[in-house]
Amino acid sequence: MGWQIGILVGKDGMTASLEGECRLSIVQKNIGQWREIGSVTIAVDPAQGLKGLRQSINSIIDFLGDCRIFVGRSVTGVLYYELEKAKCSVWEMPGQPSDFLDEVLAQEEESQRQSALEEIKPVLPELS
């Protein structure tokens, strides 16, 4: 299974912040093409205050499932904190998702390679 990226998208198709109504879309690259594999509408009601915001954030994290890459126009405050706590890699990228998805994927793959290299500890032979 390939990498999955969760993106907050506004009605205009551009990345969005968690304000008002937007769509959380999960995409995956398959045979060189990005395809949406699921989406859900997220609507934050300011009248519900922090409780409503936390409910929306919990919905986002539940919907992400095993997806651990999240992209939004602006990811701050409680949303950022909860995504970090859920071990998500958080990206702030304004614009059309098709313009930057390959870049995000390449940097995530490189980061994983670097982490794997750091875990490899050289073993020195014992001197007798």
Short mmCIF file of C-alpha atoms in Angstrom, two decimals:
data_model
loop_
_atom_site.label_atom_id
_atom_site.label_comp_id
_atom_site.label_asym_id
_atom_site.label_seq_id
_atom_site.Cartn_x
_atom_site.Cartn_y
_atom_site.Cartn_z
CA MET A 1 0.00 0.00 0.00
CA GLY A 2 1.29 3.46 -0.89
CA TRP A 3 1.56 6.63 1.09
CA GLN A 4 -1.64 8.44 1.97
CA ILE A 5 -1.99 12.18 2.47
CA GLY A 6 -4.91 13.89 4.20
CA ILE A 7 -5.73 17.36 2.85
CA LEU A 8 -8.15 20.01 4.09
CA VAL A 9 -9.75 21.41 0.94
CA GLY A 10 -12.10 24.37 0.60
CA LYS A 11 -15.00 24.75 -1.82
CA ASP A 12 -12.61 26.43 -4.28
CA GLY A 13 -10.40 23.32 -4.49
CA MET A 14 -7.54 25.04 -2.67
CA THR A 15 -6.13 23.97 0.68
CA ALA A 16 -8.15 25.30 3.60
CA SER A 17 -7.90 26.02 7.29
CA LEU A 18 -10.22 24.53 9.86
CA GLU A 19 -12.70 27.41 9.68
CA GLY A 20 -16.27 27.08 8.56
CA GLU A 21 -16.96 24.22 6.18
CA CYS A 22 -14.28 22.29 4.31
CA ARG A 23 -13.59 18.77 3.11
CA LEU A 24 -10.97 16.38 4.43
CA SER A 25 -9.77 14.37 1.46
CA ILE A 26 -7.42 11.42 1.71
CA VAL A 27 -5.40 10.82 -1.45
CA GLN A 28 -2.98 8.11 -2.49
CA LYS A 29 -0.59 7.86 -5.42
CA ASN A 30 -1.26 4.82 -7.59
CA ILE A 31 0.55 4.18 -10.87
CA GLY A 32 1.77 7.77 -11.04
CA GLN A 33 -1.67 9.33 -10.41
CA TRP A 34 -3.06 10.86 -7.23
CA ARG A 35 -6.50 9.45 -6.47
CA GLU A 36 -8.93 10.34 -3.73
CA ILE A 37 -9.65 7.27 -1.62
CA GLY A 38 -12.04 8.94 0.79
CA SER A 39 -13.42 12.27 1.93
CA VAL A 40 -15.61 13.73 4.63
CA THR A 41 -17.11 17.17 5.17
CA ILE A 42 -15.86 19.01 8.25
CA ALA A 43 -17.91 21.93 9.55
CA VAL A 44 -16.68 23.83 12.58
CA ASP A 45 -19.44 25.83 14.25
CA PRO A 46 -17.88 28.76 16.14
CA ALA A 47 -20.98 28.91 18.36
CA GLN A 48 -20.03 25.54 19.88
CA GLY A 49 -16.72 26.96 21.09
CA LEU A 50 -13.79 24.79 22.13
CA LYS A 51 -16.00 21.74 22.66
CA GLY A 52 -17.18 21.84 19.04
CA LEU A 53 -13.64 22.43 17.80
CA ARG A 54 -12.36 19.40 19.72
CA GLN A 55 -15.19 17.25 18.32
CA SER A 56 -14.26 18.31 14.78
CA ILE A 57 -10.58 17.56 15.44
CA ASN A 58 -11.43 14.13 16.86
CA SER A 59 -13.48 13.45 13.70
CA ILE A 60 -10.48 14.41 11.58
CA ILE A 61 -8.09 12.13 13.46
CA ASP A 62 -10.58 9.25 13.40
CA PHE A 63 -11.12 9.68 9.65
CA LEU A 64 -7.37 9.81 8.96
CA GLY A 65 -7.03 6.28 10.35
CA ASP A 66 -3.56 5.02 9.37
CA CYS A 67 -2.83 8.13 7.27
CA ARG A 68 -0.12 10.09 9.08
CA ILE A 69 0.48 13.02 6.71
CA PHE A 70 -1.80 16.04 7.03
CA VAL A 71 -1.84 19.15 4.83
CA GLY A 72 -3.78 22.36 5.36
CA ARG A 73 -3.42 26.01 4.41
CA SER A 74 -2.87 26.95 8.05
CA VAL A 75 -2.60 24.36 10.83
CA THR A 76 -2.34 26.02 14.23
CA GLY A 77 -3.43 25.81 17.85
CA VAL A 78 -5.45 22.86 19.06
CA LEU A 79 -5.56 21.23 15.60
CA TYR A 80 -1.76 21.27 15.32
CA TYR A 81 -1.34 20.00 18.88
CA GLU A 82 -3.78 17.10 18.44
CA LEU A 83 -2.27 16.08 15.07
CA GLU A 84 1.23 16.09 16.57
CA LYS A 85 -0.05 14.03 19.50
CA ALA A 86 -1.51 11.54 16.98
CA LYS A 87 1.99 11.26 15.40
CA CYS A 88 0.98 13.02 12.17
CA SER A 89 3.42 14.89 10.00
CA VAL A 90 1.84 18.34 9.57
CA TRP A 91 2.33 20.49 6.47
CA GLU A 92 1.12 24.03 5.82
CA MET A 93 0.83 24.43 2.07
CA PRO A 94 -1.35 27.10 0.47
CA GLY A 95 -2.68 26.46 -3.00
CA GLN A 96 -3.88 23.71 -5.28
CA PRO A 97 -2.99 20.26 -3.84
CA SER A 98 -1.95 18.87 -7.24
CA ASP A 99 0.83 21.50 -7.29
CA PHE A 100 2.60 20.19 -4.18
CA LEU A 101 1.57 16.58 -3.44
CA ASP A 102 4.63 15.10 -5.17
CA GLU A 103 6.91 17.45 -3.20
CA VAL A 104 5.31 16.48 0.12
CA LEU A 105 5.62 12.79 -0.75
CA ALA A 106 9.28 13.13 -1.78
CA GLN A 107 10.18 14.96 1.43
CA GLU A 108 8.30 12.43 3.59
CA GLU A 109 10.11 9.54 1.86
CA GLU A 110 13.46 11.27 2.38
CA SER A 111 12.66 11.91 6.04
CA GLN A 112 11.82 8.23 6.52
CA ARG A 113 15.09 7.21 4.82
CA GLN A 114 17.06 9.56 7.09
CA SER A 115 15.32 8.19 10.19
CA ALA A 116 16.12 4.63 9.12
CA LEU A 117 19.79 5.54 8.59
CA GLU A 118 19.98 7.16 12.02
CA GLU A 119 18.66 3.98 13.61
CA ILE A 120 21.48 1.94 12.09
CA LYS A 121 24.33 1.94 14.58
CA PRO A 122 27.73 0.85 13.39
CA VAL A 123 29.10 -2.15 15.20
CA LEU A 124 32.79 -2.05 15.91
CA PRO A 125 34.60 -5.34 16.35
CA GLU A 126 36.00 -5.98 19.81
CA LEU A 127 39.76 -5.79 20.05
CA SER A 128 41.33 -8.79 21.76
#
